[in-house]
Amino acid sequence: MAKSSEPTTKEPGRFRQLVDVFKMTAKYDKAGVVMIAAVFVLPIVLAIVLSIFLYPGNWLMWILSIVLGILFGVLLAMLMLNRRAEKVAFDQLEGRQGAVGAVITSALRGKWRTSDMPVAFNPKTQDLVFRAIGKPGVVLITESNSAASKRLLNDERKKTQRLVPTVPVHHVLVGEGGIKLTELKSAMKKLPKQLRKDEILAVDTRLASLKRDQMPIPKGIDPNRIRSSRSQMR
């Protein structure tokens, strides 16, 4: 039997992925590159200075200190790269319809339950309402401050409060009149904590009953889909 001539697509390795992320970050965030380099070099310099004063003439300790400095520098550089790359990605999504869904599914971790698809959609005005469930309770996020968006938000809030009347319901506006997309993650984490893990699961299960036949959502509503359309525990 003849072997298939179709080329196999190989997933890029972790190192290649890091290189690609760094190139993307360097392209749009020059200051970020300086910060990444600084946090990498600083531990190495500190290790050398400490070795001069603490271990004069002890080459073994010099080598160990510098190696530890390099390892610590790599760790800090990776953390900084992740932070700056995330900022660049969110900057690219700023102002684009459905961007909130991409942000909450990729940035909110821990016990948050999120979805990159809106829980409410107005096909006439293209307004959206996204939902995240976590320790603060239920958070409804909108991308517009229009009258139609407010009506959509109020309808969703009423439905939520009817099903979980004792759970706090918060609203976060992203865009004009509200916060920037890059500020969404920190704004969500600043909300007062109210629920435990088991309560978060119970609320999410309860609110699943709000799901009804989805209205047709235009293609492109989520310009940078990061995950499939499903709620998931972080």
C-alpha positions as YAML, in Angstrom:
chain: A
units: angstrom
residues:
- id: 1
  name: MET
  ca: [0.00, 0.00, 0.00]
- id: 2
  name: ALA
  ca: [1.39, 3.36, -0.99]
- id: 3
  name: LYS
  ca: [2.11, 5.76, 1.80]
- id: 4
  name: SER
  ca: [0.24, 9.03, 1.90]
- id: 5
  name: SER
  ca: [2.18, 11.85, 0.26]
- id: 6
  name: GLU
  ca: [0.45, 14.51, 2.33]
- id: 7
  name: PRO
  ca: [2.97, 16.38, 4.49]
- id: 8
  name: THR
  ca: [2.48, 16.10, 8.23]
- id: 9
  name: THR
  ca: [2.18, 19.31, 10.18]
- id: 10
  name: LYS
  ca: [4.48, 19.34, 13.16]
- id: 11
  name: GLU
  ca: [3.65, 21.38, 16.21]
- id: 12
  name: PRO
  ca: [6.30, 24.01, 16.97]
- id: 13
  name: GLY
  ca: [8.46, 23.25, 19.98]
- id: 14
  name: ARG
  ca: [8.27, 25.20, 23.21]
- id: 15
  name: PHE
  ca: [11.48, 27.10, 22.44]
- id: 16
  name: ARG
  ca: [10.15, 28.09, 19.02]
- id: 17
  name: GLN
  ca: [6.91, 29.24, 20.60]
- id: 18
  name: LEU
  ca: [8.85, 31.40, 23.06]
- id: 19
  name: VAL
  ca: [10.83, 32.92, 20.20]
- id: 20
  name: ASP
  ca: [7.63, 33.72, 18.31]
- id: 21
  name: VAL
  ca: [6.05, 35.27, 21.40]
- id: 22
  name: PHE
  ca: [9.15, 37.37, 22.01]
- id: 23
  name: LYS
  ca: [9.22, 38.57, 18.38]
- id: 24
  name: MET
  ca: [5.57, 39.55, 18.56]
- id: 25
  name: THR
  ca: [6.13, 41.39, 21.84]
- id: 26
  name: ALA
  ca: [9.25, 43.14, 20.55]
- id: 27
  name: LYS
  ca: [7.36, 44.33, 17.47]
- id: 28
  name: TYR
  ca: [4.68, 46.17, 19.41]
- id: 29
  name: ASP
  ca: [6.24, 46.78, 22.83]
- id: 30
  name: LYS
  ca: [9.78, 48.22, 22.75]
- id: 31
  name: ALA
  ca: [9.62, 49.18, 26.42]
- id: 32
  name: GLY
  ca: [8.68, 45.62, 27.27]
- id: 33
  name: VAL
  ca: [11.84, 44.30, 25.63]
- id: 34
  name: VAL
  ca: [13.94, 46.63, 27.80]
- id: 35
  name: MET
  ca: [12.11, 45.44, 30.92]
- id: 36
  name: ILE
  ca: [12.59, 41.77, 29.98]
- id: 37
  name: ALA
  ca: [16.32, 42.34, 29.43]
- id: 38
  name: ALA
  ca: [16.61, 44.26, 32.71]
- id: 39
  name: VAL
  ca: [15.00, 41.58, 34.87]
- id: 40
  name: PHE
  ca: [17.24, 38.96, 33.23]
- id: 41
  name: VAL
  ca: [20.50, 40.85, 33.75]
- id: 42
  name: LEU
  ca: [19.80, 42.21, 37.24]
- id: 43
  name: PRO
  ca: [20.03, 38.87, 39.14]
- id: 44
  name: ILE
  ca: [23.27, 38.02, 37.32]
- id: 45
  name: VAL
  ca: [24.84, 41.36, 38.23]
- id: 46
  name: LEU
  ca: [23.63, 40.97, 41.80]
- id: 47
  name: ALA
  ca: [25.16, 37.47, 41.98]
- id: 48
  name: ILE
  ca: [28.53, 38.78, 40.78]
- id: 49
  name: VAL
  ca: [28.52, 41.69, 43.25]
- id: 50
  name: LEU
  ca: [27.63, 39.40, 46.16]
- id: 51
  name: SER
  ca: [30.33, 36.93, 45.13]
- id: 52
  name: ILE
  ca: [32.95, 39.69, 45.15]
- id: 53
  name: PHE
  ca: [32.14, 40.66, 48.73]
- id: 54
  name: LEU
  ca: [31.11, 37.31, 50.20]
- id: 55
  name: TYR
  ca: [33.32, 34.79, 48.40]
- id: 56
  name: PRO
  ca: [36.55, 36.52, 47.34]
- id: 57
  name: GLY
  ca: [38.87, 34.01, 45.71]
- id: 58
  name: ASN
  ca: [36.35, 31.15, 45.97]
- id: 59
  name: TRP
  ca: [35.77, 30.30, 42.30]
- id: 60
  name: LEU
  ca: [33.39, 27.46, 43.05]
- id: 61
  name: MET
  ca: [31.01, 29.77, 44.90]
- id: 62
  name: TRP
  ca: [31.42, 32.33, 42.13]
- id: 63
  name: ILE
  ca: [30.32, 29.80, 39.53]
- id: 64
  name: LEU
  ca: [27.40, 28.56, 41.65]
- id: 65
  name: SER
  ca: [26.24, 32.11, 42.39]
- id: 66
  name: ILE
  ca: [26.37, 33.14, 38.74]
- id: 67
  name: VAL
  ca: [24.53, 29.98, 37.64]
- id: 68
  name: LEU
  ca: [21.81, 30.68, 40.22]
- id: 69
  name: GLY
  ca: [21.68, 34.28, 39.03]
- id: 70
  name: ILE
  ca: [21.21, 33.14, 35.44]
- id: 71
  name: LEU
  ca: [18.46, 30.69, 36.40]
- id: 72
  name: PHE
  ca: [16.67, 33.32, 38.47]
- id: 73
  name: GLY
  ca: [17.08, 35.83, 35.65]
- id: 74
  name: VAL
  ca: [15.55, 33.41, 33.15]
- id: 75
  name: LEU
  ca: [12.59, 32.84, 35.48]
- id: 76
  name: LEU
  ca: [11.98, 36.58, 35.92]
- id: 77
  name: ALA
  ca: [12.39, 37.19, 32.19]
- id: 78
  name: MET
  ca: [9.81, 34.48, 31.41]
- id: 79
  name: LEU
  ca: [7.33, 35.96, 33.84]
- id: 80
  name: MET
  ca: [7.86, 39.44, 32.40]
- id: 81
  name: LEU
  ca: [7.56, 38.13, 28.83]
- id: 82
  name: ASN
  ca: [4.26, 36.46, 29.67]
- id: 83
  name: ARG
  ca: [2.93, 39.66, 31.22]
- id: 84
  name: ARG
  ca: [4.02, 41.93, 28.36]
- id: 85
  name: ALA
  ca: [2.89, 39.49, 25.67]
- id: 86
  name: GLU
  ca: [-0.56, 39.34, 27.27]
- id: 87
  name: LYS
  ca: [-0.71, 43.14, 27.28]
- id: 88
  name: VAL
  ca: [0.26, 43.29, 23.60]
- id: 89
  name: ALA
  ca: [-2.39, 40.72, 22.70]
- id: 90
  name: PHE
  ca: [-5.08, 42.63, 24.57]
- id: 91
  name: ASP
  ca: [-3.96, 45.90, 22.97]
- id: 92
  name: GLN
  ca: [-4.45, 44.33, 19.56]
- id: 93
  name: LEU
  ca: [-8.02, 43.36, 20.51]
- id: 94
  name: GLU
  ca: [-8.92, 46.76, 21.95]
- id: 95
  name: GLY
  ca: [-12.13, 48.10, 20.44]
- id: 96
  name: ARG
  ca: [-12.98, 44.93, 18.52]
- id: 97
  name: GLN
  ca: [-16.39, 43.32, 18.96]
- id: 98
  name: GLY
  ca: [-16.36, 40.21, 21.09]
- id: 99
  name: ALA
  ca: [-12.86, 40.84, 22.44]
- id: 100
  name: VAL
  ca: [-14.12, 40.55, 26.02]
- id: 101
  name: GLY
  ca: [-14.83, 36.86, 25.47]
- id: 102
  name: ALA
  ca: [-11.25, 36.20, 24.40]
- id: 103
  name: VAL
  ca: [-9.86, 38.09, 27.38]
- id: 104
  name: ILE
  ca: [-11.92, 36.51, 30.15]
- id: 105
  name: THR
  ca: [-11.32, 32.95, 28.91]
- id: 106
  name: SER
  ca: [-7.56, 33.44, 28.63]
- id: 107
  name: ALA
  ca: [-6.79, 35.81, 31.52]
- id: 108
  name: LEU
  ca: [-9.08, 34.72, 34.35]
- id: 109
  name: ARG
  ca: [-7.67, 31.73, 36.18]
- id: 110
  name: GLY
  ca: [-8.28, 29.92, 39.43]
- id: 111
  name: LYS
  ca: [-11.93, 29.25, 40.22]
- id: 112
  name: TRP
  ca: [-13.43, 31.48, 37.54]
- id: 113
  name: ARG
  ca: [-15.95, 29.94, 35.14]
- id: 114
  name: THR
  ca: [-16.07, 31.78, 31.85]
- id: 115
  name: SER
  ca: [-17.05, 31.46, 28.21]
- id: 116
  name: ASP
  ca: [-15.82, 33.23, 25.10]
- id: 117
  name: MET
  ca: [-19.40, 33.37, 23.80]
- id: 118
  name: PRO
  ca: [-21.90, 36.00, 24.99]
- id: 119
  name: VAL
  ca: [-24.83, 35.00, 27.18]
- id: 120
  name: ALA
  ca: [-27.02, 37.66, 25.56]
- id: 121
  name: PHE
  ca: [-26.95, 39.11, 22.04]
- id: 122
  name: ASN
  ca: [-29.03, 41.71, 20.22]
- id: 123
  name: PRO
  ca: [-28.87, 40.87, 16.48]
- id: 124
  name: LYS
  ca: [-30.22, 44.29, 15.51]
- id: 125
  name: THR
  ca: [-27.75, 46.44, 17.42]
- id: 126
  name: GLN
  ca: [-24.95, 43.83, 17.69]
- id: 127
  name: ASP
  ca: [-24.71, 44.46, 21.44]
- id: 128
  name: LEU
  ca: [-23.30, 41.67, 23.61]
- id: 129
  name: VAL
  ca: [-23.30, 40.64, 27.25]
- id: 130
  name: PHE
  ca: [-20.61, 38.29, 28.56]
- id: 131
  name: ARG
  ca: [-20.69, 36.51, 31.91]
- id: 132
  name: ALA
  ca: [-18.05, 35.30, 34.33]
- id: 133
  name: ILE
  ca: [-18.72, 33.49, 37.61]
- id: 134
  name: GLY
  ca: [-16.16, 33.55, 40.39]
- id: 135
  name: LYS
  ca: [-15.55, 34.47, 44.00]
- id: 136
  name: PRO
  ca: [-17.14, 37.94, 43.57]
- id: 137
  name: GLY
  ca: [-20.35, 36.32, 42.32]
- id: 138
  name: VAL
  ca: [-21.73, 36.86, 38.83]
- id: 139
  name: VAL
  ca: [-20.03, 39.49, 36.67]
- id: 140
  name: LEU
  ca: [-21.80, 40.73, 33.54]
- id: 141
  name: ILE
  ca: [-19.56, 42.50, 31.05]
- id: 142
  name: THR
  ca: [-20.68, 44.74, 28.20]
- id: 143
  name: GLU
  ca: [-18.77, 46.49, 25.42]
- id: 144
  name: SER
  ca: [-21.13, 49.39, 24.83]
- id: 145
  name: ASN
  ca: [-22.85, 52.06, 26.89]
- id: 146
  name: SER
  ca: [-25.75, 52.50, 24.45]
- id: 147
  name: ALA
  ca: [-29.38, 52.39, 25.48]
- id: 148
  name: ALA
  ca: [-29.83, 49.06, 23.69]
- id: 149
  name: SER
  ca: [-26.86, 47.58, 25.53]
- id: 150
  name: LYS
  ca: [-28.23, 48.79, 28.86]
- id: 151
  name: ARG
  ca: [-31.60, 47.15, 28.16]
- id: 152
  name: LEU
  ca: [-29.86, 43.91, 27.24]
- id: 153
  name: LEU
  ca: [-27.81, 44.12, 30.43]
- id: 154
  name: ASN
  ca: [-30.85, 44.82, 32.62]
- id: 155
  name: ASP
  ca: [-32.72, 41.87, 31.11]
- id: 156
  name: GLU
  ca: [-29.80, 39.55, 31.80]
- id: 157
  name: ARG
  ca: [-29.38, 40.94, 35.31]
- id: 158
  name: LYS
  ca: [-33.05, 40.30, 36.11]
- id: 159
  name: LYS
  ca: [-32.85, 36.73, 34.83]
- id: 160
  name: THR
  ca: [-29.74, 36.12, 36.88]
- id: 161
  name: GLN
  ca: [-31.18, 37.59, 40.06]
- id: 162
  name: ARG
  ca: [-34.36, 35.57, 39.62]
- id: 163
  name: LEU
  ca: [-32.40, 32.31, 39.56]
- id: 164
  name: VAL
  ca: [-29.74, 33.19, 42.16]
- id: 165
  name: PRO
  ca: [-31.30, 35.98, 44.24]
- id: 166
  name: THR
  ca: [-28.72, 35.83, 47.04]
- id: 167
  name: VAL
  ca: [-25.67, 36.02, 44.77]
- id: 168
  name: PRO
  ca: [-24.10, 39.45, 44.06]
- id: 169
  name: VAL
  ca: [-24.33, 40.54, 40.43]
- id: 170
  name: HIS
  ca: [-21.71, 43.00, 39.22]
- id: 171
  name: HIS
  ca: [-21.39, 44.91, 35.97]
- id: 172
  name: VAL
  ca: [-18.20, 45.92, 34.18]
- id: 173
  name: LEU
  ca: [-18.26, 48.17, 31.13]
- id: 174
  name: VAL
  ca: [-15.38, 47.84, 28.68]
- id: 175
  name: GLY
  ca: [-14.84, 50.56, 26.10]
- id: 176
  name: GLU
  ca: [-16.05, 54.13, 25.87]
- id: 177
  name: GLY
  ca: [-17.30, 55.32, 29.26]
- id: 178
  name: GLY
  ca: [-15.75, 52.34, 31.02]
- id: 179
  name: ILE
  ca: [-12.38, 50.67, 31.44]
- id: 180
  name: LYS
  ca: [-9.86, 49.60, 28.81]
- id: 181
  name: LEU
  ca: [-9.71, 46.01, 27.70]
- id: 182
  name: THR
  ca: [-6.23, 45.69, 29.22]
- id: 183
  name: GLU
  ca: [-7.68, 46.73, 32.60]
- id: 184
  name: LEU
  ca: [-10.44, 44.10, 32.61]
- id: 185
  name: LYS
  ca: [-8.43, 41.38, 34.34]
- id: 186
  name: SER
  ca: [-7.38, 43.58, 37.25]
- id: 187
  name: ALA
  ca: [-10.85, 45.12, 37.55]
- id: 188
  name: MET
  ca: [-12.41, 41.67, 37.90]
- id: 189
  name: LYS
  ca: [-9.91, 40.62, 40.54]
- id: 190
  name: LYS
  ca: [-10.56, 43.77, 42.58]
- id: 191
  name: LEU
  ca: [-14.22, 42.91, 43.08]
- id: 192
  name: PRO
  ca: [-15.04, 41.84, 46.67]
- id: 193
  name: LYS
  ca: [-14.88, 38.09, 47.26]
- id: 194
  name: GLN
  ca: [-18.19, 36.51, 48.24]
- id: 195
  name: LEU
  ca: [-18.42, 32.88, 47.11]
- id: 196
  name: ARG
  ca: [-16.59, 29.64, 47.87]
- id: 197
  name: LYS
  ca: [-15.59, 27.08, 45.25]
- id: 198
  name: ASP
  ca: [-18.62, 24.87, 45.83]
- id: 199
  name: GLU
  ca: [-20.92, 27.90, 45.64]
- id: 200
  name: ILE
  ca: [-19.34, 28.97, 42.35]
- id: 201
  name: LEU
  ca: [-20.07, 25.54, 40.89]
- id: 202
  name: ALA
  ca: [-23.64, 25.63, 42.18]
- id: 203
  name: VAL
  ca: [-24.26, 29.09, 40.70]
- id: 204
  name: ASP
  ca: [-22.80, 28.06, 37.35]
- id: 205
  name: THR
  ca: [-25.01, 24.97, 37.25]
- id: 206
  name: ARG
  ca: [-28.06, 27.00, 38.19]
- id: 207
  name: LEU
  ca: [-27.40, 29.64, 35.56]
- id: 208
  name: ALA
  ca: [-26.96, 26.97, 32.90]
- id: 209
  name: SER
  ca: [-30.76, 26.84, 32.83]
- id: 210
  name: LEU
  ca: [-30.71, 30.33, 31.34]
- id: 211
  name: LYS
  ca: [-29.31, 28.89, 28.14]
- id: 212
  name: ARG
  ca: [-31.82, 28.75, 25.35]
- id: 213
  name: ASP
  ca: [-31.64, 28.30, 21.63]
- id: 214
  name: GLN
  ca: [-28.77, 30.47, 20.51]
- id: 215
  name: MET
  ca: [-29.62, 33.30, 18.14]
- id: 216
  name: PRO
  ca: [-27.46, 33.35, 15.02]
- id: 217
  name: ILE
  ca: [-24.29, 35.26, 15.85]
- id: 218
  name: PRO
  ca: [-22.42, 36.81, 12.90]
- id: 219
  name: LYS
  ca: [-19.04, 35.43, 11.99]
- id: 220
  name: GLY
  ca: [-16.17, 37.40, 13.36]
- id: 221
  name: ILE
  ca: [-17.89, 38.27, 16.62]
- id: 222
  name: ASP
  ca: [-14.86, 36.90, 18.41]
- id: 223
  name: PRO
  ca: [-11.91, 38.17, 16.32]
- id: 224
  name: ASN
  ca: [-9.29, 36.14, 18.15]
- id: 225
  name: ARG
  ca: [-10.91, 32.93, 19.41]
- id: 226
  name: ILE
  ca: [-8.66, 31.45, 22.05]
- id: 227
  name: ARG
  ca: [-10.78, 28.54, 23.25]
- id: 228
  name: SER
  ca: [-13.81, 26.65, 22.18]
- id: 229
  name: SER
  ca: [-17.21, 27.95, 23.15]
- id: 230
  name: ARG
  ca: [-17.78, 26.35, 26.48]
- id: 231
  name: SER
  ca: [-17.69, 27.23, 30.13]
- id: 232
  name: GLN
  ca: [-14.78, 25.77, 31.99]
- id: 233
  name: MET
  ca: [-13.14, 25.75, 35.37]
- id: 234
  name: ARG
  ca: [-9.83, 27.57, 35.52]
...
